[in-house]
mmCIF file of C-alpha atoms in Angstrom:
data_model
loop_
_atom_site.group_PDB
_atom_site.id
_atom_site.type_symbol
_atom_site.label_atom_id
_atom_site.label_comp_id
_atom_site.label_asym_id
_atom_site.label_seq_id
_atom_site.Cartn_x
_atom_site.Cartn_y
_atom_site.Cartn_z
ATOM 1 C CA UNK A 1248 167.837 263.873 119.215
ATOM 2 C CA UNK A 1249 168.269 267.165 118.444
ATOM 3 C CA UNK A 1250 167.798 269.231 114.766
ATOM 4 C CA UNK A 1251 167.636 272.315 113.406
ATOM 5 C CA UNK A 1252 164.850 273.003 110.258
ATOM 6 C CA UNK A 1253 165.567 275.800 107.974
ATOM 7 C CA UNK A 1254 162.341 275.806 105.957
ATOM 8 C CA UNK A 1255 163.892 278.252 103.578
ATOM 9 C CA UNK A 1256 166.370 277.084 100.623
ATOM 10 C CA UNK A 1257 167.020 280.175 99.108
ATOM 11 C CA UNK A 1258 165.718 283.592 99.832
ATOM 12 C CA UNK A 1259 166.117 286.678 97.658
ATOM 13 C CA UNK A 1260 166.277 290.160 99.088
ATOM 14 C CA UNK A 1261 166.144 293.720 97.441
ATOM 15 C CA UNK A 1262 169.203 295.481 98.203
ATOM 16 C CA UNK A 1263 168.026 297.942 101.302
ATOM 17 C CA UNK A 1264 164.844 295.606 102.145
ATOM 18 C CA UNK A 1265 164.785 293.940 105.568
ATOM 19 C CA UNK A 1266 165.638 290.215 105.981
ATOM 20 C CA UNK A 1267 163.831 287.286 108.073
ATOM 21 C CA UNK A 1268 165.950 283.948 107.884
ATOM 22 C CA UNK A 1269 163.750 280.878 109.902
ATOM 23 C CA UNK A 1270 165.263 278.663 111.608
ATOM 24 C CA UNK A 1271 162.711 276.132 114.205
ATOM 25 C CA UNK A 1272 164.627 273.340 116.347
ATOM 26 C CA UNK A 1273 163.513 270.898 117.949
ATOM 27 C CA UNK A 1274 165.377 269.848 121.344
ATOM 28 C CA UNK A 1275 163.812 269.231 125.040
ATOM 29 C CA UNK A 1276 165.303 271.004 127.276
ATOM 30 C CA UNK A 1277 166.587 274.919 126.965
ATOM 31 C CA UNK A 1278 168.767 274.846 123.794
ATOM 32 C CA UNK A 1279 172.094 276.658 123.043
ATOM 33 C CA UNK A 1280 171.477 278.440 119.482
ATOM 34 C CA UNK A 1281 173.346 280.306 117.079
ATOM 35 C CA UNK A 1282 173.602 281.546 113.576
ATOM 36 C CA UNK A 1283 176.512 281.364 111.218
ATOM 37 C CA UNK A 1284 177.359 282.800 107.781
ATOM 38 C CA UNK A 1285 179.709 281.379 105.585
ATOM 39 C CA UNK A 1286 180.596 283.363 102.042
ATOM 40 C CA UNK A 1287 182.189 281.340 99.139
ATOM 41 C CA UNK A 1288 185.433 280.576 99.859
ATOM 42 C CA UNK A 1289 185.805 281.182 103.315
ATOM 43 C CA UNK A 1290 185.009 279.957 106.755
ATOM 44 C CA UNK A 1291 182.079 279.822 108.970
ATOM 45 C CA UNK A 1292 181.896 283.000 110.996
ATOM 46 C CA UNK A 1293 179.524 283.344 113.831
ATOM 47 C CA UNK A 1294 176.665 286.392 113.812
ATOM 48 C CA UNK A 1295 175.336 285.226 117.647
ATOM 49 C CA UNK A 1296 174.407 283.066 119.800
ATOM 50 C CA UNK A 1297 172.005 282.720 122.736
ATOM 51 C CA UNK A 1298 172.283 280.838 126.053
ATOM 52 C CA UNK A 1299 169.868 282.662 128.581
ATOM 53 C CA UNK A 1300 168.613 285.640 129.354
ATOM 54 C CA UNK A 1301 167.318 288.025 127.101
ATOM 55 C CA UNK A 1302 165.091 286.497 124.219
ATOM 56 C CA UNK A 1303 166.817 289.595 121.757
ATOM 57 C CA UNK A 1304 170.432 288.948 120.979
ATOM 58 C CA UNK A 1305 172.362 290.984 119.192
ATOM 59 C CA UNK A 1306 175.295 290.080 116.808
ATOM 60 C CA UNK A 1307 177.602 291.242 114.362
ATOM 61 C CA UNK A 1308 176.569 293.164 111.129
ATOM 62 C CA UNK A 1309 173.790 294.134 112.239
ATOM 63 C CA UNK A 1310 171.830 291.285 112.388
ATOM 64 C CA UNK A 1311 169.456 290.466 115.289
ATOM 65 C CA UNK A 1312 167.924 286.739 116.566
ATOM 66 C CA UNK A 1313 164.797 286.645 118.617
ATOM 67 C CA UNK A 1314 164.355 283.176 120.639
ATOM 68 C CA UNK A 1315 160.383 282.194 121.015
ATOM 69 C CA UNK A 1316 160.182 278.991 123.004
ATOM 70 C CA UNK A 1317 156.967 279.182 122.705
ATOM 71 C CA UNK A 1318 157.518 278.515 118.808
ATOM 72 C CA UNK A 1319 160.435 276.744 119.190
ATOM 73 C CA UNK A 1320 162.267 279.502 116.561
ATOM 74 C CA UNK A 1321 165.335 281.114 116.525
ATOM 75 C CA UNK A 1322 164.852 283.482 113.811
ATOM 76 C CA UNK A 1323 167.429 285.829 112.253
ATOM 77 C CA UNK A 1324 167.003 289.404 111.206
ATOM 78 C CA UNK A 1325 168.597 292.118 109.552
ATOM 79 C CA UNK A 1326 166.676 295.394 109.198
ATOM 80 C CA UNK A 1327 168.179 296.671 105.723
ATOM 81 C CA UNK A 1328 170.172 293.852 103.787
ATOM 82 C CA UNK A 1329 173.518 295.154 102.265
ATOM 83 C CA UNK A 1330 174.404 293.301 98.815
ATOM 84 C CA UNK A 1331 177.761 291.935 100.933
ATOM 85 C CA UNK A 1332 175.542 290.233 103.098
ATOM 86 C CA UNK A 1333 174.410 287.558 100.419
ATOM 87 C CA UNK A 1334 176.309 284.022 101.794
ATOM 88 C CA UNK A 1335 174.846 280.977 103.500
ATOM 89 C CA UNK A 1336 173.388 281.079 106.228
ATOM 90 C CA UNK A 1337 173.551 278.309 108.678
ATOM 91 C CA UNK A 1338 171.134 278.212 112.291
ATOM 92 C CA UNK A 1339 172.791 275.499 114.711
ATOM 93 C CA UNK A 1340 172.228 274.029 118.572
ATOM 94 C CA UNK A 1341 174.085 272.524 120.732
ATOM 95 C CA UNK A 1342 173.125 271.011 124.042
ATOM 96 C CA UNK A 1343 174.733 271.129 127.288
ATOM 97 C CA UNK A 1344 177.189 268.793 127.335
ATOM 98 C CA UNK A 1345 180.183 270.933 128.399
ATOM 99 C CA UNK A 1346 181.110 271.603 124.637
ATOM 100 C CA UNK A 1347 179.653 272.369 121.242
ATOM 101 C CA UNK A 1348 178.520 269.905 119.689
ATOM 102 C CA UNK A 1349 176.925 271.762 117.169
ATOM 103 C CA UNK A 1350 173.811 270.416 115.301
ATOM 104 C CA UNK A 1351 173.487 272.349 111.758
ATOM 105 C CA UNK A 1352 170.427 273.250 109.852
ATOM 106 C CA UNK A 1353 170.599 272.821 106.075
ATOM 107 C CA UNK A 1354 171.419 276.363 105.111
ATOM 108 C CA UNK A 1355 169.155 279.158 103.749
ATOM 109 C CA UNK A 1356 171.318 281.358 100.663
ATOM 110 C CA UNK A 1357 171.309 284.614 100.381
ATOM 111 C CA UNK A 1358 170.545 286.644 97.493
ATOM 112 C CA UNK A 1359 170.600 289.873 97.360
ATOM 113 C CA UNK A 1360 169.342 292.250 93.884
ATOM 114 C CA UNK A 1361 170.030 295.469 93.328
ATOM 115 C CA UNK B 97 196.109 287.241 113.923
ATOM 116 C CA UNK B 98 195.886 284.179 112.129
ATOM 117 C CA UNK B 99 192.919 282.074 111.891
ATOM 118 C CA UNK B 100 192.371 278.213 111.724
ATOM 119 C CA UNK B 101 194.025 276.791 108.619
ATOM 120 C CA UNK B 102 193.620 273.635 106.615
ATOM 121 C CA UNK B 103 195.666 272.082 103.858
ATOM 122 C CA UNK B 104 195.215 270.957 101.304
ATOM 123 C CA UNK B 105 192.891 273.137 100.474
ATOM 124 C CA UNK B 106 191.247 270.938 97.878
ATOM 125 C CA UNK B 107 192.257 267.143 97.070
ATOM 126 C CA UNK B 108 191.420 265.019 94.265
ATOM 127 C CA UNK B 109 191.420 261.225 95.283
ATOM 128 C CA UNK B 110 190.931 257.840 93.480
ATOM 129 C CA UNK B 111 188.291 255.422 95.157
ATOM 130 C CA UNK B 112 190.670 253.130 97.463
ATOM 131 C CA UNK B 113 193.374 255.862 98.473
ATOM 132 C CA UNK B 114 194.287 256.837 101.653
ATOM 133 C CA UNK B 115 193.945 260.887 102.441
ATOM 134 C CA UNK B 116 195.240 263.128 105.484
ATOM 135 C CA UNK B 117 193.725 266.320 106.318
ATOM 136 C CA UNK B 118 195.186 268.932 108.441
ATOM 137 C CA UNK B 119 194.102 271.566 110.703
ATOM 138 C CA UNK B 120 196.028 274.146 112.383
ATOM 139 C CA UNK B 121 194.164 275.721 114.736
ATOM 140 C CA UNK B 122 194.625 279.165 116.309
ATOM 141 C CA UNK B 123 197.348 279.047 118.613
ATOM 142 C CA UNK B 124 196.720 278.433 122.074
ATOM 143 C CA UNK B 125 193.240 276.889 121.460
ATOM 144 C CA UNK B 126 192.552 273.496 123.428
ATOM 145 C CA UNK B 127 189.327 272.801 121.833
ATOM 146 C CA UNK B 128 189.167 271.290 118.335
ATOM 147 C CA UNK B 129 186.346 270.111 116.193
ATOM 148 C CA UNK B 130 186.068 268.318 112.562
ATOM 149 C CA UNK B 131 182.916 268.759 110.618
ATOM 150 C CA UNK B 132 181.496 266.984 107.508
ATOM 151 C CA UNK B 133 179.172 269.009 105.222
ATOM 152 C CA UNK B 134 178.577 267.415 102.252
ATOM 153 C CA UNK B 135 176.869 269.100 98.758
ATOM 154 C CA UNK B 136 174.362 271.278 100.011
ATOM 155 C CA UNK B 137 173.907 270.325 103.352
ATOM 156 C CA UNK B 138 174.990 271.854 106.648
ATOM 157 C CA UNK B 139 177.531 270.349 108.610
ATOM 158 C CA UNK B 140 177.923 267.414 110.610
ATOM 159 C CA UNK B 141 179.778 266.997 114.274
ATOM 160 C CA UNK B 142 182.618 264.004 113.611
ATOM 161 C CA UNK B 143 184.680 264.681 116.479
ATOM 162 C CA UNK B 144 186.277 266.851 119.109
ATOM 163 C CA UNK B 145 189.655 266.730 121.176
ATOM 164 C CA UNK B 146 190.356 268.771 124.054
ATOM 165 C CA UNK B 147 194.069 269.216 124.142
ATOM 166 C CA UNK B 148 195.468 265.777 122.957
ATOM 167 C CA UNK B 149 192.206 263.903 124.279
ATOM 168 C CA UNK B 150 189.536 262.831 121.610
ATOM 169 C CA UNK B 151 186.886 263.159 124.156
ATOM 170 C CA UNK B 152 183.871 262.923 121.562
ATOM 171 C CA UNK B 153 184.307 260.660 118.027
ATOM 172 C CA UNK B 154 180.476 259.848 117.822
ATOM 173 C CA UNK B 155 180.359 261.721 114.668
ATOM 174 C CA UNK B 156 182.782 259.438 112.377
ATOM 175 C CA UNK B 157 180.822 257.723 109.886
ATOM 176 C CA UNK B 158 182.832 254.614 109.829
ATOM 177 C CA UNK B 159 185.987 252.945 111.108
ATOM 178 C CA UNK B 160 187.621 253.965 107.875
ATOM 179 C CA UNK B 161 187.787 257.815 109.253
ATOM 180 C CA UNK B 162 190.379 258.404 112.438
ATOM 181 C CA UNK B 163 191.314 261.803 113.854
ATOM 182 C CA UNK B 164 194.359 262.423 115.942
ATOM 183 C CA UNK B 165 195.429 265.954 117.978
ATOM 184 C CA UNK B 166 198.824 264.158 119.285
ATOM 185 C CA UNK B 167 200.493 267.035 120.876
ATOM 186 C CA UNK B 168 197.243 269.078 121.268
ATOM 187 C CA UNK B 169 197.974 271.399 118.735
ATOM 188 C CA UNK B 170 197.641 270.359 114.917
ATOM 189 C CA UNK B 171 195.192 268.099 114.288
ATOM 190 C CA UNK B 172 194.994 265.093 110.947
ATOM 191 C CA UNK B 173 191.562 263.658 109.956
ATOM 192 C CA UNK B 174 192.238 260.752 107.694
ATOM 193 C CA UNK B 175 190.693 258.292 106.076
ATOM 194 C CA UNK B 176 191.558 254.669 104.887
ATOM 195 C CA UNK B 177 190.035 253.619 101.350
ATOM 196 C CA UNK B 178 188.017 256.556 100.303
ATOM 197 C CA UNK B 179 184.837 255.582 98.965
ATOM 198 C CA UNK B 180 182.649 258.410 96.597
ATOM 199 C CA UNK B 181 180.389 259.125 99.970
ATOM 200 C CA UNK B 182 183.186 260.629 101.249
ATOM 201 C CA UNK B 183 183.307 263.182 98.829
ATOM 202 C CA UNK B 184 182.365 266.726 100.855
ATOM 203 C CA UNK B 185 184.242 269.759 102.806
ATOM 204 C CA UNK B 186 185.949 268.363 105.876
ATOM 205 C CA UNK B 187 186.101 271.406 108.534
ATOM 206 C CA UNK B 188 187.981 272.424 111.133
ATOM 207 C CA UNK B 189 187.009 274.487 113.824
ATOM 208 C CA UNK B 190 188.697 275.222 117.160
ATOM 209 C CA UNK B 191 187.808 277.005 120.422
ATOM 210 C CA UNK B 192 190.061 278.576 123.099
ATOM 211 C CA UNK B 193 188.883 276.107 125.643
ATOM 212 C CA UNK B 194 186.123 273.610 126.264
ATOM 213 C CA UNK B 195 182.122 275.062 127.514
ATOM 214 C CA UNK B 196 180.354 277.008 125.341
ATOM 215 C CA UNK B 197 183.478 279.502 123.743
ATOM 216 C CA UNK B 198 183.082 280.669 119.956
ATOM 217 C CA UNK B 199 184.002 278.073 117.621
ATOM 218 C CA UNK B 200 186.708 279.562 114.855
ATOM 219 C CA UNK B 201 186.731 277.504 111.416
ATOM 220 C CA UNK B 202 188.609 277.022 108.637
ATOM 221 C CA UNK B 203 187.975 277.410 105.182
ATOM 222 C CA UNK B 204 187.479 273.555 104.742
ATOM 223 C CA UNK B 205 189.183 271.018 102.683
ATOM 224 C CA UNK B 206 187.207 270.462 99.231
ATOM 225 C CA UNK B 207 187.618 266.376 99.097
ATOM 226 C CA UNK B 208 186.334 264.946 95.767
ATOM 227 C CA UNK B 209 186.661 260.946 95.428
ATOM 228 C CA UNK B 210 186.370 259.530 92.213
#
């Protein structure tokens, strides 16, 4: 079966400082991955997701994943953390079964000081 | 436009009660998903309907929990006899068709059982 391990409960940024969320899954064959945010209050939102192709995806916000098979990660980045960008933040996969079935990680929160 | 949608937003139930949660998803979307997450955890698959066809209900935890899409639009979760471990956010997400298209979610219904 599939899951998702965010080895990171909470994380606490400086306001400017660059972010590294983890996120490692374990699946068998090539997995479908993505990254979500959800703020208090609202929805989940997607940042990316990758399917194929280039290991570097690009999302919204200016966050960035990088998929390493080799490590099995999926790990999210943002180069200079804004304090709006403090929310959960969820890493999922989904296999190939002609929908998302999405398996979620348990979260990693956000903080963000000033 | 508007987004998915979910009332009630929160709902306060006494152990033994039955509850209905709806989802409105965004118009002309024929996938729809319900999620789980309870207290700090992320969420969990229940089910998905493709138009008015619950192709996928491997996620319910029990027989007390039935979803229903009957004329492929809104969607009602309930459940029969709540019990406290039903207590969580119940989510709704929907995607305009089936494969591997972004999954739009609600806001969630709060359910506390007491």
């Amino acid at each position: 079966a599939q899951s998702v391990t965010q080895p990171d409960i909470h994380i606490t940024v400086s306001e400017g400082a660059s972010l590294e969320l983890r996120c490692n899954y374990s699946y068998g064959a090539t997995p479908y991955l993505f990254w979500y945010v959800q703020s208090p209050g609202q929805g989940l939102q997607l940042l990316l997701k990758y399917f194929s192709g280039d290991t570097l995806v690009q999302g919204i916000k200016g966050f960035e994943a990088e998929f390493k098979r080799s490590q099995s990660s999926f790990n999210l980045r943002k180069p200079s953390v804004h304090w709006s960008d403090a929310a959960e933040y969820f890493c999922a996969v989904t296999e190939n079964t002609g929908f998302q079935k999405l398996v979620f990680g348990t979260g990693t929160r956000l903080l963000v000081s000033p | 436009g508007a987004g998915v949608s979910q009332s009630p937003r929160y709902k306060v139930a006494k152990r033994g009660q039955d509850v209905a949660l709806r989802c409105d998803p965004i118009s002309g979307h024929v996938s729809l998903f319900w999620y789980q997450q309870a207290l700090g955890q992320g969420p969990e698959f229940l089910t998905y309907f493709q138009n008015e066809a619950q192709l996928d209900k491997s996620g319910l935890p029990s027989d007390r929990f039935f979803a229903e899409r009957p004329e492929g639009s809104v969607s009602t979760l309930k459940i029969q006899r709540t019990q406290q471990e039903d207590s969580a956010v119940y989510l709704c997400a929907s995607s305009l068709a089936g494969g591997f298209e972004t999954q739009y979610f609600g806001p969630g219904t709060r359910l506390l059982v007491l």
